[in-house]
PDB file of C-alpha atoms in Angstrom:
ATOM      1  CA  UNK A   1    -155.219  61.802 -43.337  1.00 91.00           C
ATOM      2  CA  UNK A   2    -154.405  58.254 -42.526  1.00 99.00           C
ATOM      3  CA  UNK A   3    -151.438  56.588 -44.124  1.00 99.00           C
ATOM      4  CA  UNK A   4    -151.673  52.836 -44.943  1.00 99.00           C
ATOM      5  CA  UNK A   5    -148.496  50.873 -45.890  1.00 99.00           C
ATOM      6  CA  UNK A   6    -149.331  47.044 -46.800  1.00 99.00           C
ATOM      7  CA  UNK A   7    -149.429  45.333 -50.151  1.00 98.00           C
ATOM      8  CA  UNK A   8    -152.799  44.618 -50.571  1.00 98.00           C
ATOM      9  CA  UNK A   9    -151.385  40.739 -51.186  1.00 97.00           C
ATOM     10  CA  UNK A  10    -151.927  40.893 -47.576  1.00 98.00           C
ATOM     11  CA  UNK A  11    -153.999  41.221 -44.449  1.00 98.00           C
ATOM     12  CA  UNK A  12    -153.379  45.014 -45.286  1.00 99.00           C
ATOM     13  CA  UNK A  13    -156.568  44.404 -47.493  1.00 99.00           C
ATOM     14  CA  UNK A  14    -158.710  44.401 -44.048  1.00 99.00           C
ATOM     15  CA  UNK A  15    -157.504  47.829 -43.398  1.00 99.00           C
ATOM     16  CA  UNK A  16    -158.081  49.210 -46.839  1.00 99.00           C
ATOM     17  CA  UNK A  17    -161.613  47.665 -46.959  1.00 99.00           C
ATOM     18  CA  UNK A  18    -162.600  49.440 -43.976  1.00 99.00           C
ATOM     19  CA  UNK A  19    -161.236  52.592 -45.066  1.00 99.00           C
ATOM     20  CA  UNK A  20    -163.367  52.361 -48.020  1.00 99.00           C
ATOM     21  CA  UNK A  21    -166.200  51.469 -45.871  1.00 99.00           C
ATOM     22  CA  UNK A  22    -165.317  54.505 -44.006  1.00 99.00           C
ATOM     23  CA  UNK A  23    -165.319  56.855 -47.225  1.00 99.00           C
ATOM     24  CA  UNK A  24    -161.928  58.569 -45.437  1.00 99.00           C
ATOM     25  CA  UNK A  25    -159.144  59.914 -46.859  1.00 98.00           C
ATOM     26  CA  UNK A  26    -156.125  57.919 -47.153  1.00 99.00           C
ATOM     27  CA  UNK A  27    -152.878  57.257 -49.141  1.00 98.00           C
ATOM     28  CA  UNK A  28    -151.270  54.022 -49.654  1.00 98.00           C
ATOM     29  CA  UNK A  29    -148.124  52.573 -49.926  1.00 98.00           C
ATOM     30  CA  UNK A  30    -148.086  49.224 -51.413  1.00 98.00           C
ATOM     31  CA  UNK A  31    -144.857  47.774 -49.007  1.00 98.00           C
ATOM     32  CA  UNK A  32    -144.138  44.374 -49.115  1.00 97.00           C
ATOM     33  CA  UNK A  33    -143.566  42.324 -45.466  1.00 97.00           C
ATOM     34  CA  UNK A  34    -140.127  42.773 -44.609  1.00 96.00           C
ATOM     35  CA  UNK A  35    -139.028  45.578 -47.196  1.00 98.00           C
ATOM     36  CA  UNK A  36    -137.126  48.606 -46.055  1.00 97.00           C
ATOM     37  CA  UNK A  37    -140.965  50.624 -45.509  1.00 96.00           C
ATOM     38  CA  UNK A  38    -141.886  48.075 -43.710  1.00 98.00           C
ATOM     39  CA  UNK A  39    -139.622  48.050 -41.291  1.00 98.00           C
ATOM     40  CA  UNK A  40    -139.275  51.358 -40.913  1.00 97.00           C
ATOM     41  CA  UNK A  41    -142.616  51.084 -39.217  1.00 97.00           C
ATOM     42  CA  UNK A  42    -142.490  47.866 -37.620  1.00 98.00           C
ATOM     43  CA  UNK A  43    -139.126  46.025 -36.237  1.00 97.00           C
ATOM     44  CA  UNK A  44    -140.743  42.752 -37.244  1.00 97.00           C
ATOM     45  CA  UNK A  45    -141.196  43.930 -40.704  1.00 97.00           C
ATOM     46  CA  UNK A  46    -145.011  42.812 -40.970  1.00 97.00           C
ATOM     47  CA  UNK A  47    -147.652  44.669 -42.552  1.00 99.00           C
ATOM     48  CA  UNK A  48    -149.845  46.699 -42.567  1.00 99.00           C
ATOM     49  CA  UNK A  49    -149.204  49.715 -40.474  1.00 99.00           C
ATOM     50  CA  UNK A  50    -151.212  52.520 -40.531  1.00 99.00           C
ATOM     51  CA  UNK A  51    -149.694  56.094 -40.083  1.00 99.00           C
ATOM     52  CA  UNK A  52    -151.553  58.540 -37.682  1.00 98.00           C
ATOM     53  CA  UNK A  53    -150.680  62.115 -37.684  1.00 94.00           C
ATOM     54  CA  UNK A  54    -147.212  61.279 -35.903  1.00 92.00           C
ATOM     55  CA  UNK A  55    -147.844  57.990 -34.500  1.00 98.00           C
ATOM     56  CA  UNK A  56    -148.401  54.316 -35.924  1.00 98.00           C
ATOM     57  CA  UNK A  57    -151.020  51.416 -35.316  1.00 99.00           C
ATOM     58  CA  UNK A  58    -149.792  47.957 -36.002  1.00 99.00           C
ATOM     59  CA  UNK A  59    -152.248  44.524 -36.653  1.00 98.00           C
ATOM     60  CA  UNK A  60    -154.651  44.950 -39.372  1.00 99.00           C
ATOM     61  CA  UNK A  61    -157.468  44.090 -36.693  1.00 99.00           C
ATOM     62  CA  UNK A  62    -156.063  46.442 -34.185  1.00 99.00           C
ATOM     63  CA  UNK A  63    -156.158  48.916 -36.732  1.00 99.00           C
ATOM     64  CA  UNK A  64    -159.979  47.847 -38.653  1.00 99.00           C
ATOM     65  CA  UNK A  65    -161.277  48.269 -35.113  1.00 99.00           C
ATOM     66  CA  UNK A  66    -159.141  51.623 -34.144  1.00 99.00           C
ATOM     67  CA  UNK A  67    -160.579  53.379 -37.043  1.00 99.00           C
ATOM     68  CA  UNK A  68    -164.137  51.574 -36.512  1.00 99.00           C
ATOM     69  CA  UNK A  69    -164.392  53.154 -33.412  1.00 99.00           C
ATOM     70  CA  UNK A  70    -163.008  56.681 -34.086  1.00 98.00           C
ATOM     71  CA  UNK A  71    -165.340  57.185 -36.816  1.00 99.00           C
ATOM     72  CA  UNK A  72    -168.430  55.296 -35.063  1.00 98.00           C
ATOM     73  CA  UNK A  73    -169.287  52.767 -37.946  1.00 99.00           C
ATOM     74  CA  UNK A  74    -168.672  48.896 -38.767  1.00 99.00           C
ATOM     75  CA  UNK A  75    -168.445  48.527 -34.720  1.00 99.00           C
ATOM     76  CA  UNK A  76    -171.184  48.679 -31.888  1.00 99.00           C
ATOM     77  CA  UNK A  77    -170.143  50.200 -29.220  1.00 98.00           C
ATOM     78  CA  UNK A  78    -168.122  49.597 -26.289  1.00 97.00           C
ATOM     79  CA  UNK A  79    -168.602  48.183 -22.965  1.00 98.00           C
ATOM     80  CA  UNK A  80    -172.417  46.781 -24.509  1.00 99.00           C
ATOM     81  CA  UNK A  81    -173.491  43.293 -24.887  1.00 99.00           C
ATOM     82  CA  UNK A  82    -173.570  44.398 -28.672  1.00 98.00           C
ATOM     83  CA  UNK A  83    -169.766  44.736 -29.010  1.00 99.00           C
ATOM     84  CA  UNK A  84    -169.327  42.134 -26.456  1.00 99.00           C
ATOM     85  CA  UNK A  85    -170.698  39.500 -29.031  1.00 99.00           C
ATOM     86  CA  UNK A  86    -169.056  41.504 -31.752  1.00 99.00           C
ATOM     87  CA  UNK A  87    -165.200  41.317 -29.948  1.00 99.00           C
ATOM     88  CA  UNK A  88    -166.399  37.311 -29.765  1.00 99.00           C
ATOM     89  CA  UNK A  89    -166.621  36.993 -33.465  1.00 99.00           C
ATOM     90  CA  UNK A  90    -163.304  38.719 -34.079  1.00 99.00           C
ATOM     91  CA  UNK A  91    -161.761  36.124 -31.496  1.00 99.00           C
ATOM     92  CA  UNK A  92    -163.360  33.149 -33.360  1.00 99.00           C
ATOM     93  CA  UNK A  93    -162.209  35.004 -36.625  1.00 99.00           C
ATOM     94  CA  UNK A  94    -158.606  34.859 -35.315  1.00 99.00           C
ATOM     95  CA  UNK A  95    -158.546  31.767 -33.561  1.00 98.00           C
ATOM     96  CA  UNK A  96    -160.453  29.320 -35.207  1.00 99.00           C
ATOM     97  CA  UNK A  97    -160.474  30.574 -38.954  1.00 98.00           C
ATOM     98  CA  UNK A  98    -156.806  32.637 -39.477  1.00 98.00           C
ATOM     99  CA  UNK A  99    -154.952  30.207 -37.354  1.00 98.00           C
ATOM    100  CA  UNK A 100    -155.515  26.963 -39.617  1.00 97.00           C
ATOM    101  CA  UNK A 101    -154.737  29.287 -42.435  1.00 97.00           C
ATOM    102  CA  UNK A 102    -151.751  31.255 -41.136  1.00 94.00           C
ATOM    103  CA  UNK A 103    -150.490  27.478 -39.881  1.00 95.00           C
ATOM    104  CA  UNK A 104    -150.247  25.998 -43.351  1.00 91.00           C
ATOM    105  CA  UNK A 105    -149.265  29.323 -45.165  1.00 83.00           C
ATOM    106  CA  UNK A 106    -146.236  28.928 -42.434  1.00 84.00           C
ATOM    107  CA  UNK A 107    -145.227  25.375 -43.371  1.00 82.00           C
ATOM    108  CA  UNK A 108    -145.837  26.011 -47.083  1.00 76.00           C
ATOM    109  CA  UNK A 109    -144.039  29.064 -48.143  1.00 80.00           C
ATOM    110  CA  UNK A 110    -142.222  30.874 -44.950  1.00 71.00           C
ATOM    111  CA  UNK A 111    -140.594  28.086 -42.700  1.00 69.00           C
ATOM    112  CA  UNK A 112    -137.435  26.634 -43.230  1.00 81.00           C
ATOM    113  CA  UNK A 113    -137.680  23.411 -44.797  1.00 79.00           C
ATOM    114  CA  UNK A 114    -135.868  21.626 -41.826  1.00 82.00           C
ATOM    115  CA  UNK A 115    -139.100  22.666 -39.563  1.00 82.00           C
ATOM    116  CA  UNK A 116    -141.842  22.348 -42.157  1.00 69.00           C
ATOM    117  CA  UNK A 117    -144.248  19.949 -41.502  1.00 87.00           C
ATOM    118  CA  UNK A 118    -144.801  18.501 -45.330  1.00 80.00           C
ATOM    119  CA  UNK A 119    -148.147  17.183 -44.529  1.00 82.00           C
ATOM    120  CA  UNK A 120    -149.754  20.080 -42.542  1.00 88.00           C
ATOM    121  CA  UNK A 121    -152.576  20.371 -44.897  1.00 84.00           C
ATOM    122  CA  UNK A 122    -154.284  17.499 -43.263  1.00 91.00           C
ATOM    123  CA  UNK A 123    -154.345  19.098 -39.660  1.00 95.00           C
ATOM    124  CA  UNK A 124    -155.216  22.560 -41.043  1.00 96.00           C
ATOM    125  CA  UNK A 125    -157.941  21.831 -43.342  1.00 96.00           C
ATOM    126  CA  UNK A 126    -159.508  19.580 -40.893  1.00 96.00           C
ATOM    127  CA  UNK A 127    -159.467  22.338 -38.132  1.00 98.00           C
ATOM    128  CA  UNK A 128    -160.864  24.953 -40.710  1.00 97.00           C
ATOM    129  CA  UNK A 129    -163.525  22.903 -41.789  1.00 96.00           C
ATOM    130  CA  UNK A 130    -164.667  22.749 -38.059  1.00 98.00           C
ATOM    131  CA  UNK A 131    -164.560  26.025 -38.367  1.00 98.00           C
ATOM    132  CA  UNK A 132    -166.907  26.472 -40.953  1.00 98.00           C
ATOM    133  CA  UNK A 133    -169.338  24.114 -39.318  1.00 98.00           C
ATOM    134  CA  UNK A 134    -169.145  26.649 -36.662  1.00 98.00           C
ATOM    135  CA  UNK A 135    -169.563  29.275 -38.120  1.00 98.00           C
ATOM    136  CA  UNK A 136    -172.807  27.869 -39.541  1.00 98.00           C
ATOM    137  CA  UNK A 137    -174.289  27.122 -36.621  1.00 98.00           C
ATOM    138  CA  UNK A 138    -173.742  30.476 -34.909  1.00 98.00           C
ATOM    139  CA  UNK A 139    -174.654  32.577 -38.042  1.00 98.00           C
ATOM    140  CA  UNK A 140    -177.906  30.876 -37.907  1.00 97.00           C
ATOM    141  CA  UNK A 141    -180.341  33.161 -40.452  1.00 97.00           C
ATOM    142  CA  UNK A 142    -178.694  36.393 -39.594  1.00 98.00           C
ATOM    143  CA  UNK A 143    -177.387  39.118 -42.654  1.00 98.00           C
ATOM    144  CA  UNK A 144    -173.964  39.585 -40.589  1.00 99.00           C
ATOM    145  CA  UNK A 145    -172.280  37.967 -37.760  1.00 99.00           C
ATOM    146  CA  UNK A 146    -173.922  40.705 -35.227  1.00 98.00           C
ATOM    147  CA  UNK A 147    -177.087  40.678 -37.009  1.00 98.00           C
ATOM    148  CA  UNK A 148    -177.727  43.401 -39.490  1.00 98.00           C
ATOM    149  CA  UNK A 149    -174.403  45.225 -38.709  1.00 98.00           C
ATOM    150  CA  UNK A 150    -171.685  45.147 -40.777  1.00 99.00           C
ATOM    151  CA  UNK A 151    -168.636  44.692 -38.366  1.00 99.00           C
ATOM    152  CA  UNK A 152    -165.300  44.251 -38.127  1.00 99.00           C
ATOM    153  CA  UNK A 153    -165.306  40.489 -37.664  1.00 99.00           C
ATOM    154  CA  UNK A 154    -167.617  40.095 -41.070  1.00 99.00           C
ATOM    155  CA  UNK A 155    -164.407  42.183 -43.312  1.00 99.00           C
ATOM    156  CA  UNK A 156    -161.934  39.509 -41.410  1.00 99.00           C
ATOM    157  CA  UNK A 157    -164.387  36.457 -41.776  1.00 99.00           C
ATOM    158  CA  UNK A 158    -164.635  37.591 -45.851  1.00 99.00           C
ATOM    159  CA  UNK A 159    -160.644  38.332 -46.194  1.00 99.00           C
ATOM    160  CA  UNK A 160    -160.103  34.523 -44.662  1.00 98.00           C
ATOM    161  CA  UNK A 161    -162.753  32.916 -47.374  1.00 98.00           C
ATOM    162  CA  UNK A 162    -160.340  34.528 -50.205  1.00 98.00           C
ATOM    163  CA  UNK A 163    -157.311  33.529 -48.175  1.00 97.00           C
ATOM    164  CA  UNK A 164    -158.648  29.795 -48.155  1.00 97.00           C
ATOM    165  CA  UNK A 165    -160.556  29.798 -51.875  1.00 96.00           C
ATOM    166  CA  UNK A 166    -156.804  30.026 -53.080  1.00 94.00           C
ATOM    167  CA  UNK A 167    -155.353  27.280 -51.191  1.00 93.00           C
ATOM    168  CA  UNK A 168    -155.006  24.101 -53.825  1.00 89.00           C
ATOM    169  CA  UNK A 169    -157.441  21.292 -52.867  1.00 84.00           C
ATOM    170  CA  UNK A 170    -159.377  23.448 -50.158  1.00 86.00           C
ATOM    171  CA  UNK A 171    -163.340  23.236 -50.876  1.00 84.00           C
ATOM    172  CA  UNK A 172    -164.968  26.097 -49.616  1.00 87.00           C
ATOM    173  CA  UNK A 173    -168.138  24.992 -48.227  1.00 89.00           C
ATOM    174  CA  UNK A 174    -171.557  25.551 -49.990  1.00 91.00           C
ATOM    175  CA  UNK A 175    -174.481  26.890 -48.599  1.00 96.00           C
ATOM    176  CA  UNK A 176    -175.243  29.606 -46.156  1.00 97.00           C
ATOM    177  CA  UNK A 177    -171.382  30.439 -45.275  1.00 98.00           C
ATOM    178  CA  UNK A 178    -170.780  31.412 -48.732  1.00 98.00           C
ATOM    179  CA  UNK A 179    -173.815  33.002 -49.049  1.00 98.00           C
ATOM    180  CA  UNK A 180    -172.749  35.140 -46.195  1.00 98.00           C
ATOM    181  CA  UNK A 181    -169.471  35.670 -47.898  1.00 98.00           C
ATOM    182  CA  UNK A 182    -170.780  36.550 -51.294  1.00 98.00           C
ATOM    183  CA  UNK A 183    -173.179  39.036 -49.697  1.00 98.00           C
ATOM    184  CA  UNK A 184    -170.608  40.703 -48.575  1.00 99.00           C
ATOM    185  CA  UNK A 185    -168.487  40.239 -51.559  1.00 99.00           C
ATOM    186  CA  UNK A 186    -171.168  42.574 -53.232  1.00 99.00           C
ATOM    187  CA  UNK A 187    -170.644  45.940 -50.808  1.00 99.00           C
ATOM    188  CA  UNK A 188    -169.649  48.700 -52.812  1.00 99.00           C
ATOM    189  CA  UNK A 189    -166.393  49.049 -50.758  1.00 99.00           C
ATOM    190  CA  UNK A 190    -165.520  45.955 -51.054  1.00 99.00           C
ATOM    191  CA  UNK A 191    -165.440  45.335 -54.976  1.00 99.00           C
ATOM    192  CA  UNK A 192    -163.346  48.755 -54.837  1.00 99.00           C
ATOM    193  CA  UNK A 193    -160.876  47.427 -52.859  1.00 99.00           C
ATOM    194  CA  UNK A 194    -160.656  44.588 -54.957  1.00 98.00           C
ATOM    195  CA  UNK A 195    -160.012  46.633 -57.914  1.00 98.00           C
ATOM    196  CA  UNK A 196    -157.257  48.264 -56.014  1.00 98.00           C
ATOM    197  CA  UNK A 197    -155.903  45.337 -55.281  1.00 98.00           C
ATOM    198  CA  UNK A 198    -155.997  44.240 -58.905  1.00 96.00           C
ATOM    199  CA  UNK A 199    -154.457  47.381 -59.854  1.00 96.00           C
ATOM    200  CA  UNK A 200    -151.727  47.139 -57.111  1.00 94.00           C
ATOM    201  CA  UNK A 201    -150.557  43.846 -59.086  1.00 83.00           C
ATOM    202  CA  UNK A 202    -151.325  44.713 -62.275  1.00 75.00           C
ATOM    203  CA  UNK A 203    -154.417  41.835 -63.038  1.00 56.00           C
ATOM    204  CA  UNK A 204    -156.923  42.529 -65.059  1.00 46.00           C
ATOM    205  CA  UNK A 205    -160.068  43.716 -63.456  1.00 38.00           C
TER     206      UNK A 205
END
């Protein structure tokens, strides 16, 4: 059985959607960054971890793809042209769509005030909006991101549309991105992770 310890308040949701996508067995421990759990896992106190057997995995995408590949779903496989394309998205995922986000989460909440940047938000949402122009383009008509494969990269792509829908002032775009995100909004595992989530801080579903 797989151990996850994250608050789902985090990227830790990645890992628990694609344990639901999984249908495997798995506790959870709701650790916040930085707490006592956490660092017990990981010196830099970041989450999520995920507990194997006697070992740990750290990096909710290291982990999403670890257990993609061990149980042979949400992943093509390796050393194909398939999961070539497929490790592409995850790069644009990280690169290109996190890093805007991750950039003005960083100046907003987490940096010392003497090395905030006040105005960040200009820089960030431009680059995400490129982003999302991108992302446009190269999703063309296709279901997912590797064509009618759920993947990896589509879980990450869907946990950085919530991630910017909650930034004040952000407009998500219209049109076939969210489509893409709504449609996978709707997968079973996903609206149960969201009501763990909601549980985990005590919302009302």
């Amino acid at each position: 059985m797989y151990t996850l310890i994250g608050s789902l308040k985090t990227r830790s949701f990645r890992v628990l959607w694609c344990l639901e996508e999984l249908q495997v067995e798995y506790q959870h421990i709701a650790a916040m960054p930085h707490s006592d759990e956490a660092k017990q896992r990981n010196p830099s106190g970041k989450v999520p971890a995920l507990l194997v057997d006697d070992d740990v995995i750290l990096d909710s995408v290291a982990i999403c793809q670890f257990l993609a590949d061990k149980h042979g779903k949400l992943t093509h496989k390796a050393g194909t042209i398939e999961r070539g394309k497929q490790d592409s998205w995850t790069q644009f995922a990280l690169d290109d769509v996190e890093s805007p986000l991750w950039t003005h989460a960083k100046h907003s909440f987490f940096l010392p005030k003497e090395l905030a940047v006040s105005d960040i938000a200009k820089s960030t949402k431009y680059e995400f909006d490129r982003a999302m122009k991108v992302l446009e383009t190269r999703l063309g008509e296709q279901q997912f991101v590797t064509g009618d494969t759920f993947t990896v990269p589509d879980i990450i792509l869907t946990h950085c549309a919530n991630w910017a829908q909650n930034i004040p002032k952000w407009d998500f775009p219209k049109g076939p991105v969210l489509d893409y995100i709504e449609r996978n909004r709707q997968r079973p595992a996903y609206l149960k992770a969201m009501e763990l989530r909601q549980a985990e801080q005590g919302e009302p579903h």
